[in-house]
Amino acid sequence: MIRLRAAALTVGSVAAALTLTMGTAQAAPGDTSTMCSSSLTPGGYVDVQWWNSGGCGSGFNPNTKKIMQLTGYPVGTVVNACASTWPPAGWTIVSSFYSAGCQYSAVPSFDKNSWQLKRVS
């Protein structure tokens, strides 16, 4: 029994080491991904669209979001993003506006829910 436990620990350690060394590829500026709203938007990304999806649960709240990578854009770049997350470092809010694709609340309104962001540093 002790040998089995030691073998299992060794295999687990090797798998963990491979996971740490393999890493994931860095997304390019403008790349998008879809994720459930229960997960935090990663650093360097902004939310760009919200909707309700059965894959992320049920209910009336928008529960799925599309996120976009902003890291790597040159200074002066302008993008539109939902106001559901703060802009990453180096980006500033230029203006705000309403977008139907950025309704991230169960009680939608026509209030400004989106930003135009500009890379400043």
CSV table of C-alpha atoms in Angstrom, one decimal:
chain,number,residue,atom,x,y,z
A,1,MET,CA,0.0,0.0,0.0
A,2,ILE,CA,2.9,2.4,0.8
A,3,ARG,CA,4.5,1.7,-2.6
A,4,LEU,CA,1.2,2.5,-4.4
A,5,ARG,CA,0.8,5.8,-2.5
A,6,ALA,CA,4.5,6.8,-3.3
A,7,ALA,CA,3.9,5.9,-7.0
A,8,ALA,CA,0.8,8.0,-7.1
A,9,LEU,CA,2.6,11.0,-5.5
A,10,THR,CA,5.4,10.7,-8.0
A,11,VAL,CA,3.0,10.6,-11.0
A,12,GLY,CA,1.1,13.6,-9.6
A,13,SER,CA,4.3,15.6,-9.1
A,14,VAL,CA,5.4,14.9,-12.6
A,15,ALA,CA,2.1,16.0,-14.0
A,16,ALA,CA,2.2,19.2,-11.9
A,17,ALA,CA,5.7,19.9,-13.2
A,18,LEU,CA,4.7,19.5,-16.8
A,19,THR,CA,1.7,21.7,-16.3
A,20,LEU,CA,3.9,24.5,-14.9
A,21,THR,CA,6.5,24.3,-17.7
A,22,MET,CA,4.1,23.9,-20.6
A,23,GLY,CA,2.2,27.2,-20.0
A,24,THR,CA,-0.4,28.7,-22.3
A,25,ALA,CA,0.2,30.8,-25.3
A,26,GLN,CA,-0.3,34.6,-24.9
A,27,ALA,CA,-3.3,35.9,-26.7
A,28,ALA,CA,-2.7,38.5,-29.3
A,29,PRO,CA,-4.2,42.0,-29.1
A,30,GLY,CA,-7.9,41.9,-30.1
A,31,ASP,CA,-8.2,38.1,-29.5
A,32,THR,CA,-11.6,37.2,-28.0
A,33,SER,CA,-12.8,34.4,-25.7
A,34,THR,CA,-16.1,33.5,-24.2
A,35,MET,CA,-16.6,32.7,-20.5
A,36,CYS,CA,-19.3,32.5,-17.9
A,37,SER,CA,-20.0,35.6,-15.9
A,38,SER,CA,-19.2,33.8,-12.7
A,39,SER,CA,-15.5,34.0,-13.6
A,40,LEU,CA,-13.6,37.2,-13.2
A,41,THR,CA,-12.4,38.9,-16.4
A,42,PRO,CA,-8.6,38.3,-16.5
A,43,GLY,CA,-6.1,41.2,-16.3
A,44,GLY,CA,-5.4,42.9,-19.7
A,45,TYR,CA,-8.9,42.0,-21.0
A,46,VAL,CA,-12.2,43.9,-21.1
A,47,ASP,CA,-15.8,42.6,-21.5
A,48,VAL,CA,-17.2,43.4,-25.0
A,49,GLN,CA,-20.5,41.6,-25.1
A,50,TRP,CA,-23.0,39.9,-22.7
A,51,TRP,CA,-25.9,37.4,-23.2
A,52,ASN,CA,-27.8,34.5,-21.6
A,53,SER,CA,-26.6,31.0,-22.3
A,54,GLY,CA,-27.7,27.6,-21.1
A,55,GLY,CA,-24.1,26.5,-20.9
A,56,CYS,CA,-23.5,28.9,-18.0
A,57,GLY,CA,-26.5,28.1,-16.0
A,58,SER,CA,-30.1,29.3,-16.0
A,59,GLY,CA,-32.1,32.3,-15.0
A,60,PHE,CA,-32.8,35.8,-16.3
A,61,ASN,CA,-29.4,37.5,-15.7
A,62,PRO,CA,-27.0,37.6,-18.6
A,63,ASN,CA,-24.5,34.9,-17.7
A,64,THR,CA,-22.1,34.7,-20.5
A,65,LYS,CA,-19.6,37.3,-21.7
A,66,LYS,CA,-17.1,37.8,-24.6
A,67,ILE,CA,-13.8,39.2,-23.5
A,68,MET,CA,-11.1,40.9,-25.6
A,69,GLN,CA,-7.4,41.0,-25.0
A,70,LEU,CA,-6.0,44.6,-24.9
A,71,THR,CA,-2.4,43.9,-24.0
A,72,GLY,CA,-0.1,44.7,-26.9
A,73,TYR,CA,-2.1,47.4,-28.6
A,74,PRO,CA,0.0,50.5,-29.5
A,75,VAL,CA,-0.5,53.8,-27.8
A,76,GLY,CA,-3.4,55.7,-29.5
A,77,THR,CA,-5.5,52.6,-30.2
A,78,VAL,CA,-9.3,53.2,-29.5
A,79,VAL,CA,-11.7,50.3,-28.7
A,80,ASN,CA,-15.2,49.9,-27.4
A,81,ALA,CA,-15.9,47.9,-24.2
A,82,CYS,CA,-18.7,47.2,-21.8
A,83,ALA,CA,-18.6,49.2,-18.6
A,84,SER,CA,-18.8,46.0,-16.5
A,85,THR,CA,-15.0,45.9,-15.9
A,86,TRP,CA,-12.5,48.7,-15.3
A,87,PRO,CA,-10.0,49.4,-18.1
A,88,PRO,CA,-6.6,47.8,-17.8
A,89,ALA,CA,-3.6,50.0,-16.8
A,90,GLY,CA,-2.5,52.3,-19.6
A,91,TRP,CA,-6.1,52.7,-20.9
A,92,THR,CA,-8.4,55.7,-20.3
A,93,ILE,CA,-12.1,56.2,-20.7
A,94,VAL,CA,-12.7,58.7,-23.6
A,95,SER,CA,-16.5,58.6,-23.6
A,96,SER,CA,-19.5,56.5,-22.5
A,97,PHE,CA,-22.6,55.4,-24.4
A,98,TYR,CA,-25.4,52.8,-24.5
A,99,SER,CA,-24.9,49.4,-26.3
A,100,ALA,CA,-27.6,46.7,-26.4
A,101,GLY,CA,-24.8,44.1,-26.5
A,102,CYS,CA,-23.5,45.2,-23.1
A,103,GLN,CA,-26.7,44.6,-21.0
A,104,TYR,CA,-25.1,42.8,-18.0
A,105,SER,CA,-28.0,43.2,-15.6
A,106,ALA,CA,-31.3,41.4,-15.1
A,107,VAL,CA,-33.0,44.8,-15.1
A,108,PRO,CA,-31.8,46.4,-18.3
A,109,SER,CA,-32.0,50.1,-18.9
A,110,PHE,CA,-31.0,52.6,-21.6
A,111,ASP,CA,-28.3,54.1,-19.3
A,112,LYS,CA,-24.8,54.3,-20.6
A,113,ASN,CA,-23.2,50.9,-20.2
A,114,SER,CA,-20.2,51.0,-22.5
A,115,TRP,CA,-17.0,53.0,-22.9
A,116,GLN,CA,-14.8,54.1,-25.6
A,117,LEU,CA,-11.2,53.4,-24.4
A,118,LYS,CA,-7.9,54.8,-25.6
A,119,ARG,CA,-4.5,53.4,-25.0
A,120,VAL,CA,-2.4,56.3,-23.5
A,121,SER,CA,0.7,54.5,-22.2
